[in-house]
Amino acid sequence: MRLLPLAFVLVLAAAGCGREPVPEPSATAPVSGEDVPPGAAAEAVDRLAEAFFEDQLALYPLAATFMGDDRYNDRLAISIGPEHRARQKALYERTLADLQAIPGEGLEGQALLTREVLRAELVQGLAALEFPSHLLPVNQLFSMPSVMAMLGSGASAQPFADAGDYEAFLSRMDDFSVWVDQAIANMREGIRRGVVQPRPVVEQVVTQLDSIAGTPAEESLFWGPVRNLPGSVDADQAEQITAAWRDKLESVLLPAYTRLADFVREEYLPAARETVGWSALPGGEDWYAFRVRSETTTSMDPEAIHRLGLSEVSRIRTEMDRVRREVGFEGDLQAFFEHLRTDPRFRFSSREAVLEAFRGLKDRIDAALPRLFSDFPEADYEVRPVEAFREDADAAGSYQRPPADNSRPGIFYVNTKLDKAQPTFATETLALHEAAPGHHFQGAIAQELTDLPRIRRFGGFTAYVEGWALYAESLGPALGMFQDPYQYFGRLNDEQLRAMRLVVDTGLHAMGWSREEAIRYMQSNSALPDGDIVSEVDRYIATPGQALSYKLGELKLHELRRRAEAALGDDFDIKAWHSMILRGGALPLDVLEGRNQRWIEARRPGV
């Protein structure tokens, strides 16, 4: 599932607005190798990483907002526009040249990791600019219209604590209108060049945009901040804010959504492609191969990933069938899948029951975590329902980090719409993945590592982030979870989902599979409800490669743990190993492998 801080917001570079000035080179950045004595290389790397991160925040103000940095709350970044893309490229090229000028010999520990992480970010960022992602600015999952709605609801990262915060978002509304016009221009260019979204993606975008655009100002989700004015706002300010808010919604923001909705429905939808694979786009094979490399941080090609997926699906099916026999179900595995999909006792009866289940699980899991961990985030997390406007397209759960100052907890969003909610037999695995010790531990601990440059604390590589969350699911038995065989089946069913992604994502985008073939494959290999399967397949269609990162990241973490256990024997300490994995921030898998090996060597008996 997704994270919303820097890693997510920088992905919005492909869908992102701006009045911001061109970032100037930081005064702390080195200019040439002569300026950096070999002994000062570690400090120079940290300074350069900090300078790059600061420049990135100016280019991507949403990243700052999600971190709790209020300096740019009044702006978006029109990162789909040509001027912004040029600034982005210049920043990457300048920073990469500065990094290469710093002597790398002798770097070790965290400084070595920072250099490797920064280089990976820069190389990947430059490579991404070679592909026309800016011509695909909207989809049903990760794009500016949905993020703007989340922020404007008053229940997300945008603060509404005083009158200044309201002024800031009023300004953001103006920028969003500019973004919409750039998005429409880009999509028209995409139509001309044959770079367009598939029809199933566009149909869902139309539905989402219409639901926002067609609502009167005071009934819209954007009225939430006015409905919940803070106590710091006096009566005169409240009257001014309310009038300004209504005027901006009616004259700028909602007309922008209407303009975008009308364009997508009337002009873009008729031009949407009937194919769904990325390989059908101009240069699509190379583009998909790049997405696979960047999302997985491996050199595996789509065909190898497809074969691995088939093997994992077969292995997990065998274990699923063992559980079927254990619970005494007399039909075959396919019949068992159908039983779990359709029997009402495996579905929640009310929205309140969904929230109560996950809040109860939080208490159980928190009490067991000291068995496996000695590091805990300072910030807590809370369980909240997914907002109504994104229920239909959203997954069963997702996570949002706390801000850097821990002024609010992390948020474990649970989809309480009953036909989208997690089945009752799969609650434990979802809680382990999204909250603790999954995304909450990884994200919150990383940003609390204040001795590291911010790119290490707030950045992220999907294969590590999602690999860790899936690995966290596998810790369930050691934490006292999955005692009920149905809950254990829920764990297998979710693991199967991630294994099927290896098959389906590559099938769709590299092997010519149709949407219908992908849906049938997932129906025949899991107990996921049909609605969830359709949403999953449409997600892979909209965001190629991203779904590959979960299973590949998890498999790598298990491989590294086995390697450490074999090398250290009785000296292996699971709590220390978990601390090592978590206290480096999110790393590319090859960088993580090197860190693991150095950790082993440092702890070998006699060393």
Coordinates of C-alpha atoms in Angstrom, one line a residue:
M1 CA 0.0 0.0 0.0
R2 CA 1.1 3.5 -0.4
L3 CA 3.1 6.0 1.6
L4 CA 2.3 9.7 1.2
P5 CA 5.5 11.6 2.3
L6 CA 8.5 12.3 0.0
A7 CA 8.7 9.1 -1.9
F8 CA 5.0 9.5 -2.9
V9 CA 5.1 13.2 -3.6
L10 CA 8.2 13.0 -5.8
V11 CA 6.3 10.4 -7.8
L12 CA 3.8 13.2 -8.3
A13 CA 6.5 14.9 -10.3
A14 CA 4.8 13.0 -13.1
A15 CA 1.5 14.6 -12.1
G16 CA 2.4 17.7 -10.3
C17 CA 2.5 23.4 -10.1
G18 CA 4.3 26.7 -9.3
R19 CA 5.2 30.2 -8.5
E20 CA 8.3 29.1 -6.8
P21 CA 11.7 30.6 -7.9
V22 CA 14.3 28.5 -9.6
P23 CA 16.3 26.9 -6.7
E24 CA 19.8 28.3 -6.6
P25 CA 22.8 26.0 -6.0
S26 CA 23.2 25.6 -2.3
A27 CA 26.2 27.4 -0.8
T28 CA 27.1 24.2 1.1
A29 CA 27.5 22.2 -2.1
P30 CA 31.1 21.4 -3.2
V31 CA 32.1 22.7 -6.6
S32 CA 35.1 20.6 -7.5
G33 CA 37.3 17.8 -6.2
E34 CA 40.0 20.2 -5.1
D35 CA 37.5 21.7 -2.6
V36 CA 37.1 18.5 -0.8
P37 CA 40.1 17.0 1.1
P38 CA 39.8 13.2 1.3
G39 CA 39.3 13.3 5.0
A40 CA 36.3 15.6 4.7
A41 CA 34.5 13.5 2.1
A42 CA 31.9 12.1 4.6
E43 CA 31.0 15.6 5.7
A44 CA 30.8 16.9 2.1
V45 CA 28.5 14.0 1.1
D46 CA 26.2 14.9 4.0
R47 CA 26.2 18.6 3.0
L48 CA 25.5 17.8 -0.6
A49 CA 22.6 15.4 0.3
E50 CA 21.1 18.1 2.6
A51 CA 21.5 20.8 -0.1
F52 CA 19.8 18.5 -2.7
F53 CA 17.0 17.7 -0.4
E54 CA 16.4 21.4 0.4
D55 CA 16.3 22.2 -3.3
Q56 CA 13.9 19.3 -3.8
L57 CA 11.5 20.8 -1.2
A58 CA 11.4 24.1 -3.2
L59 CA 10.7 22.1 -6.3
Y60 CA 8.1 19.9 -4.7
P61 CA 6.2 21.9 -2.0
L62 CA 3.8 19.0 -1.3
A63 CA 6.7 17.0 0.0
A64 CA 7.4 19.7 2.6
T65 CA 3.7 19.7 3.6
F66 CA 3.6 16.0 4.2
M67 CA 6.7 16.2 6.3
G68 CA 5.2 19.0 8.4
D69 CA 7.5 21.7 7.0
D70 CA 5.1 24.7 6.6
R71 CA 7.3 26.9 4.4
Y72 CA 5.7 26.0 1.1
N73 CA 2.1 25.3 2.2
D74 CA 0.8 28.1 0.0
R75 CA 2.0 26.5 -3.3
L76 CA 2.0 23.5 -5.5
A77 CA 4.6 22.7 -8.1
I78 CA 3.6 22.5 -11.8
S79 CA 6.1 19.6 -12.3
I80 CA 4.2 18.5 -15.5
G81 CA 5.2 21.8 -17.1
P82 CA 8.3 22.3 -19.3
E83 CA 9.9 25.0 -17.1
H84 CA 9.7 22.8 -14.0
R85 CA 11.0 19.7 -15.8
A86 CA 14.0 21.8 -17.0
R87 CA 14.8 23.0 -13.5
Q88 CA 14.5 19.4 -12.2
K89 CA 16.9 18.1 -14.8
A90 CA 19.4 20.9 -14.1
L91 CA 19.3 20.2 -10.3
Y92 CA 19.9 16.5 -10.9
E93 CA 22.8 17.1 -13.3
R94 CA 24.4 19.7 -11.1
T95 CA 24.1 17.5 -7.9
L96 CA 25.4 14.4 -9.7
A97 CA 28.5 16.4 -10.9
D98 CA 29.1 17.6 -7.4
L99 CA 28.8 14.1 -6.0
Q100 CA 31.2 12.7 -8.5
A101 CA 33.7 15.4 -7.5
I102 CA 33.8 14.1 -3.9
P103 CA 36.4 11.4 -3.3
G104 CA 34.7 8.2 -2.5
E105 CA 37.7 6.2 -1.3
G106 CA 37.5 5.5 2.4
L107 CA 33.9 6.3 2.9
E108 CA 32.2 3.9 5.3
G109 CA 29.2 3.5 7.6
Q110 CA 26.3 5.9 7.1
A111 CA 28.3 8.3 4.9
L112 CA 28.8 5.5 2.4
L113 CA 25.1 4.7 2.5
T114 CA 24.3 8.4 1.9
R115 CA 26.5 8.5 -1.1
E116 CA 25.0 5.4 -2.6
V117 CA 21.4 6.6 -1.9
L118 CA 22.0 10.0 -3.3
R119 CA 23.6 8.6 -6.5
A120 CA 20.7 6.2 -7.0
E121 CA 18.2 9.0 -6.6
L122 CA 20.0 11.2 -9.1
V123 CA 20.6 8.5 -11.7
Q124 CA 17.0 7.3 -11.5
G125 CA 15.6 10.8 -11.6
L126 CA 17.5 11.7 -14.7
A127 CA 16.5 8.5 -16.4
A128 CA 12.8 9.1 -15.6
L129 CA 12.9 12.4 -17.4
E130 CA 13.7 10.6 -20.6
F131 CA 10.1 9.3 -20.6
P132 CA 6.9 11.3 -21.2
S133 CA 5.2 10.7 -17.9
H134 CA 4.1 14.3 -17.8
L135 CA 1.7 13.5 -20.6
L136 CA -0.2 11.1 -18.3
P137 CA -1.0 13.5 -15.4
V138 CA -4.1 11.8 -14.1
N139 CA -5.1 8.4 -13.0
Q140 CA -7.6 7.0 -10.5
L141 CA -4.9 6.5 -7.8
F142 CA -1.9 8.8 -7.6
S143 CA -2.5 12.2 -9.1
M144 CA -2.9 15.8 -8.2
P145 CA -6.7 16.0 -8.2
S146 CA -7.1 13.3 -5.5
V147 CA -4.2 14.7 -3.4
M148 CA -5.6 18.2 -3.6
A149 CA -9.0 16.8 -2.4
M150 CA -7.3 14.9 0.5
L151 CA -5.4 18.1 1.6
G152 CA -8.5 20.3 1.2
S153 CA -10.7 18.0 3.3
G154 CA -8.9 19.2 6.4
A155 CA -8.3 15.6 7.5
S156 CA -4.8 15.1 6.0
A157 CA -1.4 16.8 6.1
Q158 CA -2.5 20.4 5.2
P159 CA -2.7 22.2 8.5
F160 CA -5.6 24.4 9.4
A161 CA -4.6 25.7 12.8
D162 CA -4.8 29.5 12.3
A163 CA -5.9 32.1 9.8
G164 CA -2.5 32.0 8.1
D165 CA -3.0 28.3 7.3
Y166 CA -6.3 29.1 5.6
E167 CA -4.6 31.9 3.5
A168 CA -2.0 29.3 2.4
F169 CA -4.5 26.9 1.1
L170 CA -6.5 29.6 -0.7
S171 CA -3.3 30.3 -2.6
R172 CA -2.8 26.6 -3.3
M173 CA -6.3 26.6 -4.8
D174 CA -5.1 29.2 -7.3
D175 CA -2.1 27.0 -8.2
F176 CA -4.3 24.0 -8.7
S177 CA -6.3 25.9 -11.3
V178 CA -3.0 26.6 -13.2
W179 CA -2.1 22.9 -12.9
V180 CA -5.4 21.9 -14.4
D181 CA -4.8 24.0 -17.5
Q182 CA -1.3 22.5 -17.9
A183 CA -2.7 19.0 -17.4
I184 CA -5.2 19.5 -20.2
A185 CA -2.6 20.9 -22.5
N186 CA -0.4 17.9 -21.7
M187 CA -3.1 15.4 -22.3
R188 CA -3.9 17.0 -25.7
E189 CA -0.3 16.6 -26.6
G190 CA -0.5 13.0 -25.3
I191 CA -3.4 12.3 -27.6
R192 CA -1.4 13.7 -30.6
R193 CA 1.6 11.5 -29.7
G194 CA -0.4 8.4 -28.8
V195 CA 0.6 8.6 -25.1
V196 CA -2.8 8.2 -23.4
Q197 CA -4.3 6.2 -20.5
P198 CA -6.3 3.0 -21.1
R199 CA -10.1 3.3 -21.1
P200 CA -10.7 1.6 -17.7
V201 CA -8.4 4.1 -16.0
V202 CA -10.0 7.1 -17.6
E203 CA -13.5 5.9 -16.8
Q204 CA -12.7 5.8 -13.1
V205 CA -11.0 9.3 -13.3
V206 CA -14.2 10.7 -14.8
T207 CA -16.3 9.2 -11.9
Q208 CA -13.9 10.7 -9.3
L209 CA -13.8 14.1 -10.9
D210 CA -17.5 14.3 -11.4
S211 CA -18.1 13.5 -7.7
I212 CA -16.0 16.4 -6.7
A213 CA -16.9 18.9 -9.4
G214 CA -20.7 18.4 -9.1
T215 CA -21.0 19.2 -5.4
P216 CA -22.0 22.7 -4.2
A217 CA -19.3 24.5 -2.2
E218 CA -20.8 24.1 1.2
E219 CA -21.6 20.4 0.6
S220 CA -18.2 19.6 -0.8
L221 CA -15.4 17.9 1.1
F222 CA -13.4 21.2 0.8
W223 CA -15.9 22.8 3.2
G224 CA -14.4 20.6 6.0
P225 CA -11.9 23.2 7.2
V226 CA -14.6 25.9 7.4
R227 CA -17.0 23.6 9.2
N228 CA -14.2 22.9 11.7
L229 CA -12.6 26.3 12.3
P230 CA -10.1 26.2 15.1
G231 CA -10.5 28.1 18.4
S232 CA -7.5 30.3 17.4
V233 CA -9.7 32.0 14.8
D234 CA -11.8 34.8 16.3
A235 CA -15.3 35.8 15.1
D236 CA -14.2 38.5 12.6
Q237 CA -11.5 36.1 11.1
A238 CA -14.1 33.3 10.9
E239 CA -16.4 35.5 8.9
Q240 CA -13.6 36.6 6.6
I241 CA -12.3 33.1 6.1
T242 CA -15.8 31.7 5.4
A243 CA -16.5 34.4 2.7
A244 CA -13.1 34.0 1.1
W245 CA -13.4 30.2 1.1
R246 CA -16.8 30.2 -0.5
D247 CA -15.7 32.7 -3.1
K248 CA -12.5 30.7 -4.0
L249 CA -14.3 27.4 -4.2
E250 CA -17.1 28.8 -6.4
S251 CA -14.9 31.0 -8.6
V252 CA -11.6 29.0 -8.8
L253 CA -11.3 25.5 -7.4
L254 CA -14.6 23.8 -8.2
P255 CA -14.6 25.4 -11.8
A256 CA -11.1 23.9 -12.2
Y257 CA -12.4 20.5 -11.3
T258 CA -15.3 21.0 -13.6
R259 CA -13.0 22.1 -16.4
L260 CA -10.9 19.0 -16.0
A261 CA -13.8 16.7 -15.6
D262 CA -15.4 18.0 -18.8
F263 CA -12.2 17.7 -20.8
V264 CA -11.5 14.1 -19.6
R265 CA -15.1 13.0 -20.3
E266 CA -15.7 14.7 -23.6
E267 CA -12.3 14.8 -25.2
Y268 CA -9.9 12.4 -23.4
L269 CA -12.1 9.4 -22.9
P270 CA -13.0 9.1 -26.6
A271 CA -9.2 9.1 -27.3
A272 CA -8.4 6.6 -24.5
R273 CA -6.7 3.4 -25.8
E274 CA -8.3 0.0 -25.8
T275 CA -5.0 -1.6 -25.0
V276 CA -3.9 -1.8 -21.3
G277 CA -0.2 -2.7 -21.4
W278 CA 2.6 -0.2 -21.2
S279 CA 4.3 -1.9 -24.1
A280 CA 1.5 -0.6 -26.4
L281 CA 2.8 3.0 -25.9
P282 CA 5.5 4.5 -28.1
G283 CA 8.8 3.3 -26.6
G284 CA 6.7 1.4 -24.1
E285 CA 8.9 -1.7 -23.8
D286 CA 11.9 0.4 -22.7
W287 CA 9.7 2.6 -20.5
Y288 CA 8.3 -0.4 -18.7
A289 CA 11.8 -2.0 -18.3
F290 CA 12.9 1.3 -16.7
R291 CA 9.9 1.3 -14.3
V292 CA 10.7 -2.3 -13.3
R293 CA 14.3 -1.4 -12.5
S294 CA 13.4 1.8 -10.6
E295 CA 10.6 0.3 -8.6
T296 CA 12.4 -3.0 -7.7
T297 CA 16.0 -1.6 -7.5
T298 CA 17.1 -4.9 -9.1
S299 CA 18.4 -5.9 -12.5
M300 CA 15.7 -8.5 -13.0
D301 CA 14.0 -8.4 -16.3
P302 CA 10.2 -8.8 -16.7
E303 CA 10.5 -12.4 -18.0
A304 CA 12.5 -13.5 -14.9
I305 CA 10.1 -11.8 -12.6
H306 CA 7.2 -13.5 -14.3
R307 CA 8.8 -16.9 -13.8
L308 CA 9.5 -16.2 -10.2
G309 CA 5.9 -15.2 -9.7
L310 CA 4.6 -18.4 -11.2
S311 CA 6.8 -20.4 -8.8
E312 CA 5.6 -18.4 -5.8
V313 CA 2.0 -18.7 -6.7
S314 CA 2.3 -22.4 -6.9
R315 CA 4.1 -22.7 -3.6
I316 CA 1.5 -20.6 -1.8
R317 CA -1.4 -22.5 -3.4
T318 CA 0.0 -25.7 -1.8
E319 CA 0.0 -24.1 1.6
M320 CA -3.5 -22.7 1.1
D321 CA -4.8 -26.2 0.3
R322 CA -3.2 -27.5 3.5
V323 CA -5.2 -24.9 5.5
R324 CA -8.4 -25.9 3.6
R325 CA -7.9 -29.5 4.8
E326 CA -7.1 -28.3 8.3
V327 CA -10.4 -26.4 8.7
G328 CA -12.3 -29.4 7.3
F329 CA -13.7 -27.9 4.1
E330 CA -14.8 -30.7 1.8
G331 CA -14.7 -29.0 -1.6
D332 CA -11.6 -28.3 -3.6
L333 CA -9.4 -25.2 -3.3
Q334 CA -11.4 -23.3 -5.9
A335 CA -14.6 -24.0 -4.0
F336 CA -12.9 -22.9 -0.8
F337 CA -12.0 -19.6 -2.4
E338 CA -15.6 -19.1 -3.4
H339 CA -16.8 -20.0 0.1
L340 CA -14.5 -17.4 1.6
R341 CA -15.6 -14.8 -0.9
T342 CA -19.3 -15.3 -0.4
D343 CA -20.0 -16.5 3.1
P344 CA -21.4 -13.5 5.1
R345 CA -19.6 -14.5 8.3
F346 CA -16.3 -13.4 6.7
R347 CA -17.6 -9.9 6.0
F348 CA -18.1 -7.1 8.5
S349 CA -21.6 -6.0 9.3
S350 CA -21.0 -2.3 9.9
R351 CA -18.4 0.4 9.4
E352 CA -18.0 0.7 13.1
A353 CA -17.2 -3.0 13.4
V354 CA -14.3 -2.5 10.9
L355 CA -12.8 0.3 13.0
E356 CA -13.3 -1.6 16.3
A357 CA -11.5 -4.7 14.9
F358 CA -8.4 -2.7 13.8
R359 CA -8.3 -0.6 17.0
G360 CA -8.4 -3.8 19.0
L361 CA -5.6 -5.4 17.0
K362 CA -3.5 -2.3 17.6
D363 CA -3.5 -3.1 21.4
R364 CA -2.7 -6.8 20.9
I365 CA 0.2 -6.2 18.5
D366 CA 1.7 -3.3 20.4
A367 CA 1.9 -5.5 23.5
A368 CA 3.8 -8.3 21.6
L369 CA 6.3 -6.1 19.7
P370 CA 9.1 -6.2 22.4
R371 CA 9.6 -9.9 21.6
L372 CA 11.2 -8.9 18.3
F373 CA 12.2 -5.2 18.5
S374 CA 14.3 -3.0 20.7
D375 CA 13.7 0.1 18.6
F376 CA 10.3 1.8 18.6
P377 CA 9.2 5.0 17.0
E378 CA 8.5 7.9 19.3
A379 CA 5.3 8.7 17.4
D380 CA 2.2 6.5 17.8
Y381 CA -0.3 5.8 15.1
E382 CA -4.1 5.9 15.1
V383 CA -6.8 4.1 13.0
R384 CA -9.0 6.3 10.8
P385 CA -11.6 5.6 8.1
V386 CA -10.7 6.4 4.5
E387 CA -12.5 9.6 3.3
A388 CA -15.7 9.0 1.4
F389 CA -14.5 10.5 -1.9
R390 CA -11.8 7.9 -2.3
E391 CA -13.4 4.8 -0.9
D392 CA -14.4 3.3 -4.2
A393 CA -10.9 3.3 -5.7
D394 CA -8.9 2.9 -2.5
A395 CA -7.5 -0.3 -1.1
A396 CA -8.6 -1.9 2.1
G397 CA -5.9 0.0 4.0
S398 CA -3.1 2.5 3.7
Y399 CA -0.7 4.5 5.9
Q400 CA 0.5 8.1 6.3
R401 CA 3.5 9.0 8.3
P402 CA 3.4 11.5 11.2
P403 CA 4.9 14.9 10.4
A404 CA 8.6 15.3 11.3
D405 CA 7.8 17.1 14.5
N406 CA 5.5 14.3 15.6
S407 CA 2.7 16.9 16.2
R408 CA 0.2 14.3 15.1
P409 CA 0.4 10.5 15.0
G410 CA 0.8 8.4 12.0
I411 CA -2.5 7.4 10.3
F412 CA -3.5 3.9 9.5
Y413 CA -6.4 4.5 7.0
V414 CA -9.0 1.7 6.9
N415 CA -11.5 1.4 4.2
T416 CA -14.8 1.0 6.0
K417 CA -17.0 0.8 2.9
L418 CA -18.3 -2.7 3.4
D419 CA -17.8 -4.0 -0.1
K420 CA -14.2 -2.7 0.0
A421 CA -13.2 -3.5 3.6
Q422 CA -10.8 -6.3 4.4
P423 CA -12.6 -9.6 5.1
T424 CA -12.7 -10.6 8.8
F425 CA -10.1 -13.4 8.2
A426 CA -7.5 -11.0 6.9
T427 CA -7.4 -8.2 9.5
E428 CA -4.3 -9.3 11.3
T429 CA -2.1 -9.3 8.2
L430 CA -3.3 -5.9 7.1
A431 CA -2.6 -4.4 10.5
L432 CA 0.9 -5.9 10.6
H433 CA 1.6 -4.5 7.1
E434 CA 0.2 -1.0 7.2
A435 CA 0.9 -0.1 10.9
A436 CA 3.2 -1.8 13.3
P437 CA 5.7 -3.3 12.7
G438 CA 5.2 -2.5 9.0
H439 CA 4.9 1.0 7.5
H440 CA 4.6 2.8 10.8
F441 CA 7.9 1.3 12.2
Q442 CA 9.8 1.8 9.0
G443 CA 8.6 5.3 8.2
A444 CA 8.4 6.8 11.7
I445 CA 11.8 5.4 12.8
A446 CA 13.5 6.6 9.7
Q447 CA 12.4 10.2 10.0
E448 CA 13.5 10.2 13.7
L449 CA 17.1 9.4 12.7
T450 CA 18.1 13.1 13.1
D451 CA 21.8 12.4 12.7
L452 CA 21.2 11.4 9.1
P453 CA 20.6 13.8 6.1
R454 CA 16.9 14.3 5.4
I455 CA 17.1 12.4 2.1
R456 CA 17.8 9.3 4.2
R457 CA 15.0 10.1 6.7
F458 CA 12.2 11.1 4.4
G459 CA 13.1 9.6 1.0
G460 CA 12.3 6.1 0.0
F461 CA 12.7 3.2 -2.4
T462 CA 9.5 1.2 -2.9
A463 CA 11.1 -2.2 -2.9
Y464 CA 12.5 -1.6 0.6
V465 CA 9.4 0.2 1.9
E466 CA 6.9 -2.3 0.7
G467 CA 9.3 -5.2 1.1
W468 CA 9.6 -4.4 4.8
A469 CA 5.8 -4.2 5.2
L470 CA 5.3 -7.6 3.6
Y471 CA 8.2 -9.0 5.7
A472 CA 6.4 -7.6 8.8
E473 CA 3.4 -9.7 7.9
S474 CA 5.6 -12.8 8.1
L475 CA 6.4 -11.9 11.8
G476 CA 2.8 -12.6 12.8
P477 CA 3.3 -16.0 14.3
A478 CA 6.2 -14.8 16.5
L479 CA 3.9 -12.0 17.7
G480 CA 1.1 -14.3 18.6
M481 CA -1.0 -13.7 15.5
F482 CA -2.5 -16.2 13.1
Q483 CA -3.6 -18.6 15.8
D484 CA -6.9 -18.9 14.0
P485 CA -6.3 -21.0 10.8
Y486 CA -8.6 -18.6 8.9
Q487 CA -6.5 -15.6 9.9
Y488 CA -3.4 -17.6 8.8
F489 CA -5.2 -18.2 5.5
G490 CA -5.7 -14.5 5.3
R491 CA -2.0 -14.0 5.6
L492 CA -1.5 -16.6 2.8
N493 CA -4.2 -14.9 0.7
D494 CA -2.4 -11.5 1.0
E495 CA 1.0 -13.1 0.3
Q496 CA -0.6 -14.7 -2.8
L497 CA -1.8 -11.3 -3.9
R498 CA 1.8 -10.1 -3.9
A499 CA 3.0 -13.2 -5.7
M500 CA 0.3 -12.8 -8.3
R501 CA 1.4 -9.3 -8.9
L502 CA 4.7 -10.6 -10.3
V503 CA 2.8 -12.6 -12.8
V504 CA 0.0 -10.1 -13.7
D505 CA 2.0 -6.9 -13.8
T506 CA 4.5 -8.4 -16.2
G507 CA 1.8 -10.2 -18.0
L508 CA -0.1 -7.0 -18.7
H509 CA 2.8 -4.8 -19.6
A510 CA 5.4 -7.1 -21.2
M511 CA 3.5 -10.2 -22.5
G512 CA 0.3 -8.8 -24.0
W513 CA -2.2 -10.0 -21.4
S514 CA -5.6 -8.4 -21.6
R515 CA -7.4 -6.9 -18.6
E516 CA -9.8 -9.9 -18.6
E517 CA -7.0 -12.4 -18.6
A518 CA -5.4 -10.7 -15.6
I519 CA -8.7 -10.8 -13.7
R520 CA -9.3 -14.4 -14.4
Y521 CA -5.8 -15.4 -13.3
M522 CA -6.3 -13.7 -10.0
Q523 CA -9.8 -15.2 -9.5
S524 CA -8.4 -18.7 -10.0
N525 CA -5.5 -18.3 -7.5
S526 CA -7.0 -16.5 -4.5
A527 CA -10.0 -15.8 -2.4
L528 CA -10.0 -12.1 -3.1
P529 CA -13.4 -10.7 -3.8
D530 CA -14.1 -9.9 -7.5
G531 CA -14.3 -6.2 -6.8
D532 CA -10.9 -6.2 -5.1
I533 CA -9.4 -8.1 -8.0
V534 CA -10.8 -5.6 -10.6
S535 CA -9.4 -2.7 -8.5
E536 CA -6.0 -4.4 -8.2
V537 CA -5.7 -5.1 -11.9
D538 CA -6.7 -1.5 -12.7
R539 CA -4.1 -0.3 -10.3
Y540 CA -1.4 -2.3 -12.1
I541 CA -2.6 -0.9 -15.4
A542 CA -2.3 2.7 -14.0
T543 CA 1.0 2.3 -12.2
P544 CA 3.2 -0.3 -14.0
G545 CA 6.0 -1.9 -12.0
Q546 CA 5.1 -0.5 -8.6
A547 CA 3.3 -3.7 -7.5
L548 CA 6.4 -5.8 -8.3
S549 CA 8.3 -4.2 -5.4
Y550 CA 6.4 -5.9 -2.6
K551 CA 7.3 -9.5 -3.1
L552 CA 10.8 -8.8 -4.5
G553 CA 11.6 -6.7 -1.5
E554 CA 10.2 -9.2 1.0
L555 CA 12.1 -12.1 -0.7
K556 CA 15.3 -10.1 -0.5
L557 CA 14.8 -9.3 3.2
H558 CA 14.2 -13.0 4.0
E559 CA 17.3 -13.9 2.0
L560 CA 19.4 -11.3 3.9
R561 CA 18.1 -12.6 7.3
R562 CA 18.9 -16.2 6.4
R563 CA 22.4 -15.2 5.4
A564 CA 22.9 -13.4 8.7
E565 CA 21.5 -16.3 10.7
A566 CA 23.7 -18.8 8.8
A567 CA 26.9 -16.7 9.3
L568 CA 26.3 -15.9 12.9
G569 CA 24.6 -19.0 14.3
D570 CA 23.9 -18.6 18.0
D571 CA 25.3 -15.0 17.9
F572 CA 22.5 -13.9 15.6
D573 CA 20.2 -11.4 17.5
I574 CA 16.9 -10.8 15.8
K575 CA 16.3 -7.5 17.6
A576 CA 19.7 -6.2 16.6
W577 CA 19.2 -7.3 13.0
H578 CA 15.8 -5.5 12.9
S579 CA 17.5 -2.4 14.3
M580 CA 20.1 -2.5 11.6
I581 CA 17.5 -2.9 8.8
L582 CA 15.4 0.0 10.2
R583 CA 18.0 2.4 11.2
G584 CA 19.4 3.0 7.8
G585 CA 16.3 4.5 6.2
A586 CA 14.8 3.1 3.0
L587 CA 17.6 1.8 0.8
P588 CA 17.9 0.3 -2.7
L589 CA 18.0 -3.5 -2.3
D590 CA 21.6 -3.7 -3.6
V591 CA 22.7 -1.1 -1.1
L592 CA 20.8 -2.9 1.7
E593 CA 22.6 -6.1 0.7
G594 CA 26.0 -4.4 1.2
R595 CA 24.9 -3.0 4.5
N596 CA 23.8 -6.5 5.7
Q597 CA 27.1 -8.0 4.7
R598 CA 29.1 -5.4 6.6
W599 CA 26.9 -5.9 9.6
I600 CA 27.6 -9.6 9.5
E601 CA 31.3 -9.1 9.2
A602 CA 31.4 -6.7 12.2
R603 CA 29.6 -9.3 14.4
R604 CA 31.4 -12.5 13.4
P605 CA 33.0 -14.2 16.5
G606 CA 36.6 -13.1 16.8
V607 CA 36.2 -10.0 14.7

